[in-house]
Tab-separated table of C-alpha atoms in Angstrom:
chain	number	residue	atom	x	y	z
Z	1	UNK	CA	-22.148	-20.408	-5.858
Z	2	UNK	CA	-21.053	-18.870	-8.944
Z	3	UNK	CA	-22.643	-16.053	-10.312
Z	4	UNK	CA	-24.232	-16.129	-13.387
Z	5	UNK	CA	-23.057	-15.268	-16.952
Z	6	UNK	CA	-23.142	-11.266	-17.741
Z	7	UNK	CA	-21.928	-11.896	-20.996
Z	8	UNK	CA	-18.291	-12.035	-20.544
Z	9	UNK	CA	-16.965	-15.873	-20.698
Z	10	UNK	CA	-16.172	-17.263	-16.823
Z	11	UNK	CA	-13.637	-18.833	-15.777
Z	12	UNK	CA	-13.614	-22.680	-16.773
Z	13	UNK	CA	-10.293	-24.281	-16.002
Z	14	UNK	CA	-10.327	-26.406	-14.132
Z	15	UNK	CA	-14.007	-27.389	-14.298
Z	16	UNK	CA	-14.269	-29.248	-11.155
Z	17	UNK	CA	-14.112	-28.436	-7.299
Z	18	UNK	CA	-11.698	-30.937	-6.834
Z	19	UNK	CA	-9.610	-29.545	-9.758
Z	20	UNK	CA	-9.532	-26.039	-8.709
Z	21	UNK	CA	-8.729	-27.146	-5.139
Z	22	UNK	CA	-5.989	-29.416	-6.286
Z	23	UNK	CA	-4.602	-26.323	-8.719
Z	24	UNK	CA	-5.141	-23.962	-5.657
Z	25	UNK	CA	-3.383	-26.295	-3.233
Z	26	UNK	CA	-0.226	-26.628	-5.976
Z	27	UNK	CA	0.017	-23.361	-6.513
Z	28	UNK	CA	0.006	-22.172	-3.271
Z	29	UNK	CA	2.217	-24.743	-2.015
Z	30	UNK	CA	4.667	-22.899	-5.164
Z	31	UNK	CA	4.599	-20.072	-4.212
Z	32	UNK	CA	5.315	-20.421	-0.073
Z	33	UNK	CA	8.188	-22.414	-1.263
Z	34	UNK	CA	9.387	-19.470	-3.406
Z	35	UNK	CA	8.924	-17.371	-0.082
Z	36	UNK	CA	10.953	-19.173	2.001
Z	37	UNK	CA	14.062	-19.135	-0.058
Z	38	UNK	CA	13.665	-16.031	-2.232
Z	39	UNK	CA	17.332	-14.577	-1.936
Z	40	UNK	CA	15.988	-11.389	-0.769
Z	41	UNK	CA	14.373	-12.353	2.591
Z	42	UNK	CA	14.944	-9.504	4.696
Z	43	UNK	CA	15.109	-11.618	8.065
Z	44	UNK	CA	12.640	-9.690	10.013
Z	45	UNK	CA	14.858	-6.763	9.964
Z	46	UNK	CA	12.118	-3.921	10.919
Z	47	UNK	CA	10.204	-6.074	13.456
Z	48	UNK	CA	13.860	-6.314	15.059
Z	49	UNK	CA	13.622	-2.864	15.422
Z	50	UNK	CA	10.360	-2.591	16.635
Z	51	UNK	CA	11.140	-5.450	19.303
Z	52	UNK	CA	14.264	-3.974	20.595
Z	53	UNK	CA	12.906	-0.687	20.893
Z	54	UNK	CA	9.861	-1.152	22.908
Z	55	UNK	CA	11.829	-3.443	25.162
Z	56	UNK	CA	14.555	-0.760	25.929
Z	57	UNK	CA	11.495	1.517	25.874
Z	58	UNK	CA	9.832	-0.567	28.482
Z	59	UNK	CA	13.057	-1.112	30.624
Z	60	UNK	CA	13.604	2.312	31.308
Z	61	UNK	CA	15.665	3.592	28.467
Z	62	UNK	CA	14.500	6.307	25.701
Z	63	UNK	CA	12.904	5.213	22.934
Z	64	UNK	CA	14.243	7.030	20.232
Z	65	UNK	CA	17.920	6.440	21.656
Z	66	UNK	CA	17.785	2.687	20.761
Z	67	UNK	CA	19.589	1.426	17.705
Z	68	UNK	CA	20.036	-2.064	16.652
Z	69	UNK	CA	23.239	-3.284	17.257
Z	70	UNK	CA	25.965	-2.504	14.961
Z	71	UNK	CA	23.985	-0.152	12.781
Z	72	UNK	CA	22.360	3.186	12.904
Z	73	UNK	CA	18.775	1.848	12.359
Z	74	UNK	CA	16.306	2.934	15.433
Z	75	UNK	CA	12.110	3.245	16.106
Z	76	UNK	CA	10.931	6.057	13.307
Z	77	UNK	CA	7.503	6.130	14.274
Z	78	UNK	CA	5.315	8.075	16.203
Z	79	UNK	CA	5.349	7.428	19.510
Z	80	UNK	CA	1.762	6.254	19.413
Z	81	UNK	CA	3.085	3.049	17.010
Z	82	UNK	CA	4.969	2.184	20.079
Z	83	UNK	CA	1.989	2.426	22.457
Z	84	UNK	CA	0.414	0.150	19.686
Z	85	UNK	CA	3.229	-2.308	19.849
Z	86	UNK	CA	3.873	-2.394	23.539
Z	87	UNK	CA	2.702	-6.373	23.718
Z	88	UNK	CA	5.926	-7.045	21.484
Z	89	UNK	CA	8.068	-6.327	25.030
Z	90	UNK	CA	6.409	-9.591	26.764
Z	91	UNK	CA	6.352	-11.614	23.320
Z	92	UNK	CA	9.029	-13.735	22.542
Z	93	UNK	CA	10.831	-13.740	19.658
Z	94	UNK	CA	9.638	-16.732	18.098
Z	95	UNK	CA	6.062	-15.407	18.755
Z	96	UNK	CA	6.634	-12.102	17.803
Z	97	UNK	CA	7.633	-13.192	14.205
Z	98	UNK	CA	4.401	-15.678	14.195
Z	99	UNK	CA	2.009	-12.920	14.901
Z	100	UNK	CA	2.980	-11.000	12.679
Z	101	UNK	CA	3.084	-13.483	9.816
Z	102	UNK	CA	-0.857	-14.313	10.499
Z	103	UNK	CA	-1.757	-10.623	11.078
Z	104	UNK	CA	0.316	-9.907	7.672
Z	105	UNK	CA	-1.334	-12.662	5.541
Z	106	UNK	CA	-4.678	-12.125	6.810
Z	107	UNK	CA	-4.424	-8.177	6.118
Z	108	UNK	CA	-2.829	-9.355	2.868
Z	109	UNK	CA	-6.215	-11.993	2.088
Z	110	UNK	CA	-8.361	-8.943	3.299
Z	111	UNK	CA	-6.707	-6.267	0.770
Z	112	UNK	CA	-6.705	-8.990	-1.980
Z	113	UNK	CA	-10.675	-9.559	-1.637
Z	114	UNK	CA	-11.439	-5.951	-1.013
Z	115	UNK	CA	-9.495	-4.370	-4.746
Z	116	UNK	CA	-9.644	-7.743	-6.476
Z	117	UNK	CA	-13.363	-8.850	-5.270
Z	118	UNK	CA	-15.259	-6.503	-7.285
Z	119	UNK	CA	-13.529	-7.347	-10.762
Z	120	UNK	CA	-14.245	-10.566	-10.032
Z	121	UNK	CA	-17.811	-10.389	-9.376
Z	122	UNK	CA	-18.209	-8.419	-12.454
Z	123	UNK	CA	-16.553	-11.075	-14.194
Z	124	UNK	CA	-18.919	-13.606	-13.125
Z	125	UNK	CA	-16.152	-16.027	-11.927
Z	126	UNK	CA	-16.328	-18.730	-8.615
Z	127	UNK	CA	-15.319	-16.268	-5.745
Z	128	UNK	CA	-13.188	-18.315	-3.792
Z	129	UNK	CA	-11.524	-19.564	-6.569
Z	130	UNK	CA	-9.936	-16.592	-8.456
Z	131	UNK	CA	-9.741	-15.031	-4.825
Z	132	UNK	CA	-7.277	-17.708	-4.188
Z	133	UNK	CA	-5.334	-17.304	-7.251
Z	134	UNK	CA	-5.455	-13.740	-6.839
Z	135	UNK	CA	-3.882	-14.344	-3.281
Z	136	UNK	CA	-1.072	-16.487	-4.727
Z	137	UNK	CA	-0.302	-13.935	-7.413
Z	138	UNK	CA	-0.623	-10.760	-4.942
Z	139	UNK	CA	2.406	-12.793	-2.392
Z	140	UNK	CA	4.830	-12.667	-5.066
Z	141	UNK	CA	4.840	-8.905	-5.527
Z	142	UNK	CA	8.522	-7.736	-4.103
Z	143	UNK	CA	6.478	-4.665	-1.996
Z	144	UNK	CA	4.398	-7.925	-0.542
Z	145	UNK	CA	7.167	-9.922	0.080
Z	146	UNK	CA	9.438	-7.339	2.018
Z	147	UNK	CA	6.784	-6.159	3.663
Z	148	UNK	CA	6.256	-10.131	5.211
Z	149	UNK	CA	9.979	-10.584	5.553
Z	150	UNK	CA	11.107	-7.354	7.384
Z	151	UNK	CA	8.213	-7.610	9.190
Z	152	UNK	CA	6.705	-4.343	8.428
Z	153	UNK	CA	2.972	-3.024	8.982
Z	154	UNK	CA	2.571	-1.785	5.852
Z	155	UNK	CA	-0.214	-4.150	4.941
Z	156	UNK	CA	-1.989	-3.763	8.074
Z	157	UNK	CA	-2.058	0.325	7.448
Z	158	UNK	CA	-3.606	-0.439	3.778
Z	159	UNK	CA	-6.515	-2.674	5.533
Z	160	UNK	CA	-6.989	-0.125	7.778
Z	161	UNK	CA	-7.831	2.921	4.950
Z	162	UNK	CA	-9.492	0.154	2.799
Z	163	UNK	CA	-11.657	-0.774	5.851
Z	164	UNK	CA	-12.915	3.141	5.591
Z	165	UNK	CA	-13.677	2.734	2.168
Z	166	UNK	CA	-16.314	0.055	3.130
Z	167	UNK	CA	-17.942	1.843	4.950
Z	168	UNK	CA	-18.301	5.025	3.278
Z	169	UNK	CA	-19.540	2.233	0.709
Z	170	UNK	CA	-22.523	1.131	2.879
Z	171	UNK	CA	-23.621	4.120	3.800
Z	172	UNK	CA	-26.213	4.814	6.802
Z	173	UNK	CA	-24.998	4.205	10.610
Z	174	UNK	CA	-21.822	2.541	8.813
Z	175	UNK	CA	-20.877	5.281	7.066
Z	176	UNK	CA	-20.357	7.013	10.418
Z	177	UNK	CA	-17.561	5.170	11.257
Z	178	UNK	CA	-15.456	6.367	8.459
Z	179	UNK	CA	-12.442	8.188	8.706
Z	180	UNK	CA	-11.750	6.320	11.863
Z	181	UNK	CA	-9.638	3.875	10.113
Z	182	UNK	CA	-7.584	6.560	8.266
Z	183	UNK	CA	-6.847	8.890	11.486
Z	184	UNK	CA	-5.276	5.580	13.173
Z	185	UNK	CA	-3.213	4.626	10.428
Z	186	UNK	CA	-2.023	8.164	9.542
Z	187	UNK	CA	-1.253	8.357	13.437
Z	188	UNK	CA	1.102	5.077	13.068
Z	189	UNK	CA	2.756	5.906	10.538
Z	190	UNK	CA	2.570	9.544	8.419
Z	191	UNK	CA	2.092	8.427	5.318
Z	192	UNK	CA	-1.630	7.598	5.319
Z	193	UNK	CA	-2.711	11.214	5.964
Z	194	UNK	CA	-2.688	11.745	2.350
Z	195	UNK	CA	-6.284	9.547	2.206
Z	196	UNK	CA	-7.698	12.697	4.182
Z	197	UNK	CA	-6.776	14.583	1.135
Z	198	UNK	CA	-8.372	12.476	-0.604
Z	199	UNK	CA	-11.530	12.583	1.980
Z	200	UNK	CA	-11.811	16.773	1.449
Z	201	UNK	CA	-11.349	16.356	-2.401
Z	202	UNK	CA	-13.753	13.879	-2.593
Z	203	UNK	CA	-16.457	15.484	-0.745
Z	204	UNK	CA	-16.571	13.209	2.102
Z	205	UNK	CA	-15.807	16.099	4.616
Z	206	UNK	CA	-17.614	14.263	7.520
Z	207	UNK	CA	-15.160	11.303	7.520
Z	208	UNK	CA	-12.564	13.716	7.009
Z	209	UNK	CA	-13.087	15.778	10.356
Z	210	UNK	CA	-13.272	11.793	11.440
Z	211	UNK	CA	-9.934	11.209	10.481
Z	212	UNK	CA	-8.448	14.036	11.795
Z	213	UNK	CA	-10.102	13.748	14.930
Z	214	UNK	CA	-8.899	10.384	15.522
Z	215	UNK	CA	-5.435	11.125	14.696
Z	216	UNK	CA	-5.174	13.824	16.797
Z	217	UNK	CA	-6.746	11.904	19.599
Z	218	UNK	CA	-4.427	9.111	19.439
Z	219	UNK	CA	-1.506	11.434	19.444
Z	220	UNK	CA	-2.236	13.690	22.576
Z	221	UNK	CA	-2.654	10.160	24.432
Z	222	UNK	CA	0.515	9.313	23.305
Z	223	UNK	CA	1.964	12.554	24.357
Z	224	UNK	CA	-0.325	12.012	27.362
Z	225	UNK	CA	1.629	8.420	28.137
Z	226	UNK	CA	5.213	9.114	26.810
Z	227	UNK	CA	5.667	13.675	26.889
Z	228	UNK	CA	9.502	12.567	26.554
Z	229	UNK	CA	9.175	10.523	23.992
Z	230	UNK	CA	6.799	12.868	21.853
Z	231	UNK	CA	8.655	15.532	22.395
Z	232	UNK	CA	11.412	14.048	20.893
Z	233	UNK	CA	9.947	13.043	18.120
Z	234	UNK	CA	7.909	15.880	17.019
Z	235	UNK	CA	11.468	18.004	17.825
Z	236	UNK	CA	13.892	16.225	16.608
Z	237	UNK	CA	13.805	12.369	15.510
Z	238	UNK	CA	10.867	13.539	12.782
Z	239	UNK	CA	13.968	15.718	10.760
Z	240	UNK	CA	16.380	13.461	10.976
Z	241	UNK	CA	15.951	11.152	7.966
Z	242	UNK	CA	19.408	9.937	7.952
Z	243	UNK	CA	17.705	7.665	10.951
Z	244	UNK	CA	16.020	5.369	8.131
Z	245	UNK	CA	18.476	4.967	5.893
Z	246	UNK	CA	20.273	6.952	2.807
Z	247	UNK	CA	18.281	8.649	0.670
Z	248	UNK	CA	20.168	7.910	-2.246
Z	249	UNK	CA	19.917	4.379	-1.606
Z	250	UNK	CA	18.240	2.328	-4.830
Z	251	UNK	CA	15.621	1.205	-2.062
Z	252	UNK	CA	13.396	4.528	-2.028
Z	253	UNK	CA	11.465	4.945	-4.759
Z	254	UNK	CA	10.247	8.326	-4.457
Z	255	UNK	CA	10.432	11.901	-6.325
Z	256	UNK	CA	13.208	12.279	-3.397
Z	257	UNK	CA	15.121	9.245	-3.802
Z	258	UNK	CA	15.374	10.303	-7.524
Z	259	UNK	CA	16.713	12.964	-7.029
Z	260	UNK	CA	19.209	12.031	-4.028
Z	261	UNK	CA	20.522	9.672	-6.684
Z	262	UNK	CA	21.341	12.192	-9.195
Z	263	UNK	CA	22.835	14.306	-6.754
Z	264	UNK	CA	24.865	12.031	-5.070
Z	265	UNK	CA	27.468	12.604	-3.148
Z	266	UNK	CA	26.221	15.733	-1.925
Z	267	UNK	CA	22.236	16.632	-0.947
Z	268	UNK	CA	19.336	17.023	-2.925
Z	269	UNK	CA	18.246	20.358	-3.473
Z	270	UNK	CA	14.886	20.986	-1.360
Z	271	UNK	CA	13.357	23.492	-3.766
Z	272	UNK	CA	13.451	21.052	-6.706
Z	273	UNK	CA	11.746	18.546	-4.478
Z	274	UNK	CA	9.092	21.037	-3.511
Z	275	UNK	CA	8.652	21.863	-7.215
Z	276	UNK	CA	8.124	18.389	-7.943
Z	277	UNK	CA	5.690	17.361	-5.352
Z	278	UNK	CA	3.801	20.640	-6.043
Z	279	UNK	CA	3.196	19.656	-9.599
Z	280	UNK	CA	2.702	15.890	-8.508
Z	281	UNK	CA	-0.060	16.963	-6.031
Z	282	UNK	CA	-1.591	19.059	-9.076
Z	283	UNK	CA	-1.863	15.940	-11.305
Z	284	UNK	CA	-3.376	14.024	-8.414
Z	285	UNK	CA	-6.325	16.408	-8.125
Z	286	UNK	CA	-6.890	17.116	-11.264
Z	287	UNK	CA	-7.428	12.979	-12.383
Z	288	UNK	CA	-9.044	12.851	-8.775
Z	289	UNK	CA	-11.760	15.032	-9.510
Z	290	UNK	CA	-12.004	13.091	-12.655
Z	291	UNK	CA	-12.407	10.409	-11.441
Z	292	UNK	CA	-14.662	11.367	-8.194
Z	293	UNK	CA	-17.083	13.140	-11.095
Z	294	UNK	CA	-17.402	9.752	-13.443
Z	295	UNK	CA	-18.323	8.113	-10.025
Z	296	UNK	CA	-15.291	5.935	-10.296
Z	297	UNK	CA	-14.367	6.008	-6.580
Z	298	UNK	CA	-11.784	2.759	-7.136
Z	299	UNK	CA	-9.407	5.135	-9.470
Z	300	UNK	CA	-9.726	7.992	-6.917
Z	301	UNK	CA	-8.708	5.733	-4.297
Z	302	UNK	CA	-5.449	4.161	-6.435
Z	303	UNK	CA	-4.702	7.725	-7.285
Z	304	UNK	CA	-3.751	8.767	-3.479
Z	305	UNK	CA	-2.067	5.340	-2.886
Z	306	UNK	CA	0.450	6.362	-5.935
Z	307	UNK	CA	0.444	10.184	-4.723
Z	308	UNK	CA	1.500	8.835	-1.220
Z	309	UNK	CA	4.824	6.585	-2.903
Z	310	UNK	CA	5.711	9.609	-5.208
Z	311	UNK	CA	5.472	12.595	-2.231
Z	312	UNK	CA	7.017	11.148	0.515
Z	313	UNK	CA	10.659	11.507	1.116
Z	314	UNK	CA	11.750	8.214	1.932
Z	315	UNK	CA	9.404	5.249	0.010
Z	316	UNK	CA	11.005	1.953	0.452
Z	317	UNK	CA	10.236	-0.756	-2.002
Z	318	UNK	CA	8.296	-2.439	0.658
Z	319	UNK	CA	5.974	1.268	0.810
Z	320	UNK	CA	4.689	0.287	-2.295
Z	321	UNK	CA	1.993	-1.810	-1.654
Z	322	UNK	CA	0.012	1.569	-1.489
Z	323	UNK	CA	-0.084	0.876	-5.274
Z	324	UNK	CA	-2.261	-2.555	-5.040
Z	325	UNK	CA	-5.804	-0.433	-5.479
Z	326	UNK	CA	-4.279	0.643	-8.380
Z	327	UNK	CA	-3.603	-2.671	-10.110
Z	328	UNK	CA	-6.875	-3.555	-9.141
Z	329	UNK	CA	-7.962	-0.362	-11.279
Z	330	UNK	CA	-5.682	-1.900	-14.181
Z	331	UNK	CA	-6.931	-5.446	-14.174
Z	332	UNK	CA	-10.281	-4.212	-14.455
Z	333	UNK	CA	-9.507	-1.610	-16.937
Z	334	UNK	CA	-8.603	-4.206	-18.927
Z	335	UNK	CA	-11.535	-6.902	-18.840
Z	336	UNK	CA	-14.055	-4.752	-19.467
Z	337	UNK	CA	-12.337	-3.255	-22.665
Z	338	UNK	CA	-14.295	-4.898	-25.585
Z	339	UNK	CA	-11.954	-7.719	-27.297
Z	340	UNK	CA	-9.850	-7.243	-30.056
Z	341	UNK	CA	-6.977	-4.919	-30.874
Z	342	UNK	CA	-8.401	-2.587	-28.172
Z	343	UNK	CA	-7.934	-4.718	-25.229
Z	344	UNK	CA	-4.342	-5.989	-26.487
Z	345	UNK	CA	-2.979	-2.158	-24.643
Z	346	UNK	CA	-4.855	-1.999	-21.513
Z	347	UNK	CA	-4.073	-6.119	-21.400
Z	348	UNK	CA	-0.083	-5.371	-21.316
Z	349	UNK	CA	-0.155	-3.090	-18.835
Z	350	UNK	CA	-2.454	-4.850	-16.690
Z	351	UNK	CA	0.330	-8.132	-17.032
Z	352	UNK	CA	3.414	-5.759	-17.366
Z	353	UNK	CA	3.247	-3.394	-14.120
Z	354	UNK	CA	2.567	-6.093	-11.577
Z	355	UNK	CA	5.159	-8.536	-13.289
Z	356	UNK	CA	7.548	-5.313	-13.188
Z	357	UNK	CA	7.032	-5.287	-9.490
Z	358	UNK	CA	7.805	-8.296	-8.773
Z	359	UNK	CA	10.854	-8.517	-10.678
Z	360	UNK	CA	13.362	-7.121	-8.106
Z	361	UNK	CA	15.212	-5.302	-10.972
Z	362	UNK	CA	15.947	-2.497	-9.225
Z	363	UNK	CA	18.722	-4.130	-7.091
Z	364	UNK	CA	20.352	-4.330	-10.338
Z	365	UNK	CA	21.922	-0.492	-9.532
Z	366	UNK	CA	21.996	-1.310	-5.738
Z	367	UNK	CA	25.683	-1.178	-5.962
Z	368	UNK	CA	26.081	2.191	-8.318
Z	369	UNK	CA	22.953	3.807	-9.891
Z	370	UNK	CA	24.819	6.557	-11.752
Z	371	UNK	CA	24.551	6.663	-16.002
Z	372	UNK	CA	21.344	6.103	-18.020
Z	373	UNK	CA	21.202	2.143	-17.090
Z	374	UNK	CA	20.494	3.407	-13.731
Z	375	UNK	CA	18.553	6.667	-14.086
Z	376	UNK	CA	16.102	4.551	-15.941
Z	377	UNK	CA	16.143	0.963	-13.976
Z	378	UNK	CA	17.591	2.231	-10.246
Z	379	UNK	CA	14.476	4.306	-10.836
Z	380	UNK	CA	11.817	1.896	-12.113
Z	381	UNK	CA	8.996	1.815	-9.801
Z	382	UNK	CA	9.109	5.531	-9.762
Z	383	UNK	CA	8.925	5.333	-13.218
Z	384	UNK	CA	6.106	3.137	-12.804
Z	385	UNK	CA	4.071	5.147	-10.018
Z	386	UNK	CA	4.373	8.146	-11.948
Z	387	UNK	CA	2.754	6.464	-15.080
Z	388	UNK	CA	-0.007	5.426	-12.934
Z	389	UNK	CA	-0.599	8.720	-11.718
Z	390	UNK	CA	-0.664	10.320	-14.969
Z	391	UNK	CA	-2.413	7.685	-16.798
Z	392	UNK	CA	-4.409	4.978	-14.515
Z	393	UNK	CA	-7.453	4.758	-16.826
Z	394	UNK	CA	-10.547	5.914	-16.001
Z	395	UNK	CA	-14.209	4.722	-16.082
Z	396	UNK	CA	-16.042	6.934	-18.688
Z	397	UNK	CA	-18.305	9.499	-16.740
Z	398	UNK	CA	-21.762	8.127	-16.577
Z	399	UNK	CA	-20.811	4.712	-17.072
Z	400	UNK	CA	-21.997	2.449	-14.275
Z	401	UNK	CA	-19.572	0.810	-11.860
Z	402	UNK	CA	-18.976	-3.219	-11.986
Z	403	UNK	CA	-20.058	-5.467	-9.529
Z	404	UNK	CA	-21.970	-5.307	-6.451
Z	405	UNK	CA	-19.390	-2.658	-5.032
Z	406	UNK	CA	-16.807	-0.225	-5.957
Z	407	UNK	CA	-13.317	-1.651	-5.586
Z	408	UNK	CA	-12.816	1.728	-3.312
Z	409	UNK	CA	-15.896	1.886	-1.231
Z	410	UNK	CA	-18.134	4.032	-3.684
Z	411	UNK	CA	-20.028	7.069	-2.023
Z	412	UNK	CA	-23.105	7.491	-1.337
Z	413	UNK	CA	-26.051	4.461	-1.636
Z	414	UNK	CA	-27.843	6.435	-4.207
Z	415	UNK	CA	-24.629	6.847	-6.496
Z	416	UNK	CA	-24.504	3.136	-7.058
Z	417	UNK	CA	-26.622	0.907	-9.172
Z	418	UNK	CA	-28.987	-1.024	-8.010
Z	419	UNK	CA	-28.587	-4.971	-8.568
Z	420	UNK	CA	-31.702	-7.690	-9.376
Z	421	UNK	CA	-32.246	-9.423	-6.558
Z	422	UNK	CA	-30.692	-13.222	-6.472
């Protein structure tokens, strides 16, 4: 059923069922077409890795010794990831690539409806509908679409921290479970432990000691199931970043691979990077606290998913889908700016960032990313995460948050509105 009216015009077009199935089905239909032959299909690269690795793993060999053949590419992870993907060593290839697809498109649908759904309540438009739409549009990011095609479980880590932020959203027994989601995702794969920054700065120190707690957990049993393996890691494979890749290589868009490009041939220099992330991590809790203050928990979220591609040494385009809550934050920036000149800002940026994303510029300067041409486009989607960061708009303190739920998972009950019964 569609909501009613709240004074904003719905969406109309197309004004039947049938229509907007038809429309839903074409577009769709568009854009798995694009999919399949998009030059840049990455051909399952990283699940390759994965696959090989736990079945050497599993046979007897070490896991941090395997590299795909012919390259220098091996298992990065912690070794609880590979406790996590130990059914990949009896799955078939085939299979392997299957699963994944499902598990990616259903994390993908779940991400959509989670940053997306509030807007569109607020809105007042059919659910399913713009959902759908939304879907189609949020597949043709590049950070979506490598993620699908290298097989990577990028997607699955955001559902995970996005699942928290329901329940802290709930509240009561459900908000006990938060933090749970976080600690298992941060123990996959580093990068999420930033959210229990976010956690402590946010006040929710409860799901916080959750997080770490889990985290922790699921390490010592993987040190508990694989010592060798850990130890390795946590020793040695951790520091070697040469094991993912170059840093200068137009792929990682972060304060690092900035500055790897500048300084290419030789290293970047560590203290400049440190510098950097020190002031970056300033910025973040300074609009954070913002943010937490005017009760606009979606912003604080998108904040620590653009902190998390800026500060970490090696962000690969396919890493940025950490910045979807935040063009959820800029979609609904710009609907609820009154129309008129006013909107026509917060509109462009809104259409502009996610089009940018998808745009695949940056492999313009794949091939040589020196010169001002490719400071400013072999850098782009820093350029972009750091104007999110510094600028992401923010709700007006006081002002009451859209739609049934915050986009983030608001905190507590009494911090939200309360909604007429329908």
């Amino acid at each position: 059923m569609t909501p009613p009216e709240t004074g904003r015009r719905a969406v109309r077009w197309p004004v039947t069922t049938h229509g907007r199935l038809a429309l839903v089905t074409a577009l769709a239909g568009t854009v798995l077409l694009f999919l399949a032959t998009v030059p840049l299909h990455r051909g399952w690269f990283d699940l390759g890795v994965y696959h090989g690795a736990v079945r050497h793993w599993t046979d007897g060999g070490a896991l941090y010794d395997y590299l795909v053949p012919g390259s220098r590419y091996g298992f990065t992870y912690p070794p609880f990831a590979a406790l996590c993907m130990l059914p990949l060593a009896v799955t078939a290839w085939p299979a392997a690539v299957a699963i994944t697809l499902l598990l990616n498109a259903a994390a993908a649908v779940l991400i959509v409806r989670w940053t997306a759904g509030p807007v569109i309540r607020a809105r007042g438009w059919t659910p399913w509908y713009a959902l759908a739409v939304a879907v189609c549009g949020y597949a043709l990011l590049e950070p979506v679409r490598d993620t699908v095609s290298f097989g990577q479980v990028n997607l699955l880590l955001l559902a995970l921290v996005l699942a928290d932020t329901r329940l802290l959203a709930r509240g009561g027994t459900a908000a006990r479970w938060a933090g749970a989601g976080i600690g298992v995702a941060a123990a996959i794969k580093l990068t999420p432990a930033v959210f229990i920054g976010w956690l402590l700065l946010t006040g929710r120190r409860r799901a916080a000691g959750h997080a770490v707690a889990v985290a922790l957990g699921a390490t010592a049993l993987a040190a508990w199931a694989a010592p060798g393996a850990s130890r390795t890691f946590w020793t040695d494979a951790l520091w070697h970043t040469d094991r993912v890749g170059s840093l200068a290589y137009v792929s990682n868009q972060s304060w690092q691979g900035v500055l790897a490009r500048l300084a290419e041939p030789y290293e970047p220099d560590r203290a400049v990077w440190a510098l950097g992330v020190v002031v970056l991590l300033t910025v973040w809790a300074v609009r954070v606290r913002r943010a937490h203050t005017a009760g606009d928990h979606a912003a604080s979220l998108a904040l620590t998913g653009v902190l998390a591609c800026l500060v970490s040494p090696v962000t690969w385009v396919h890493h940025l889908v950490w910045l979807t809550p935040a063009l959820a934050v800029l979609a609904g920036a710009a609907l609820r700016t009154p129309g008129g000149a006013g909107r026509r800002g917060p509109a462009v940026w809104a259409v502009a960032v996610p089009v940018l994303l998808s745009s695949s510029l940056v492999w313009l300067w794949s091939g040589d990313a020196s010169g001002a041409d490719g400071f400013l486009g072999g850098n782009l989607y820093v350029w972009i995460s750091l104007g999110l960061l510094c600028a992401l708009p923010l709700r007006p303190s006081g002002r009451p948050v859209s739609g049934a739920r915050d986009a983030a998972g608001a905190g507590p009950p009494s911090a939200r509105p309360r909604l007429p019964a329908r």
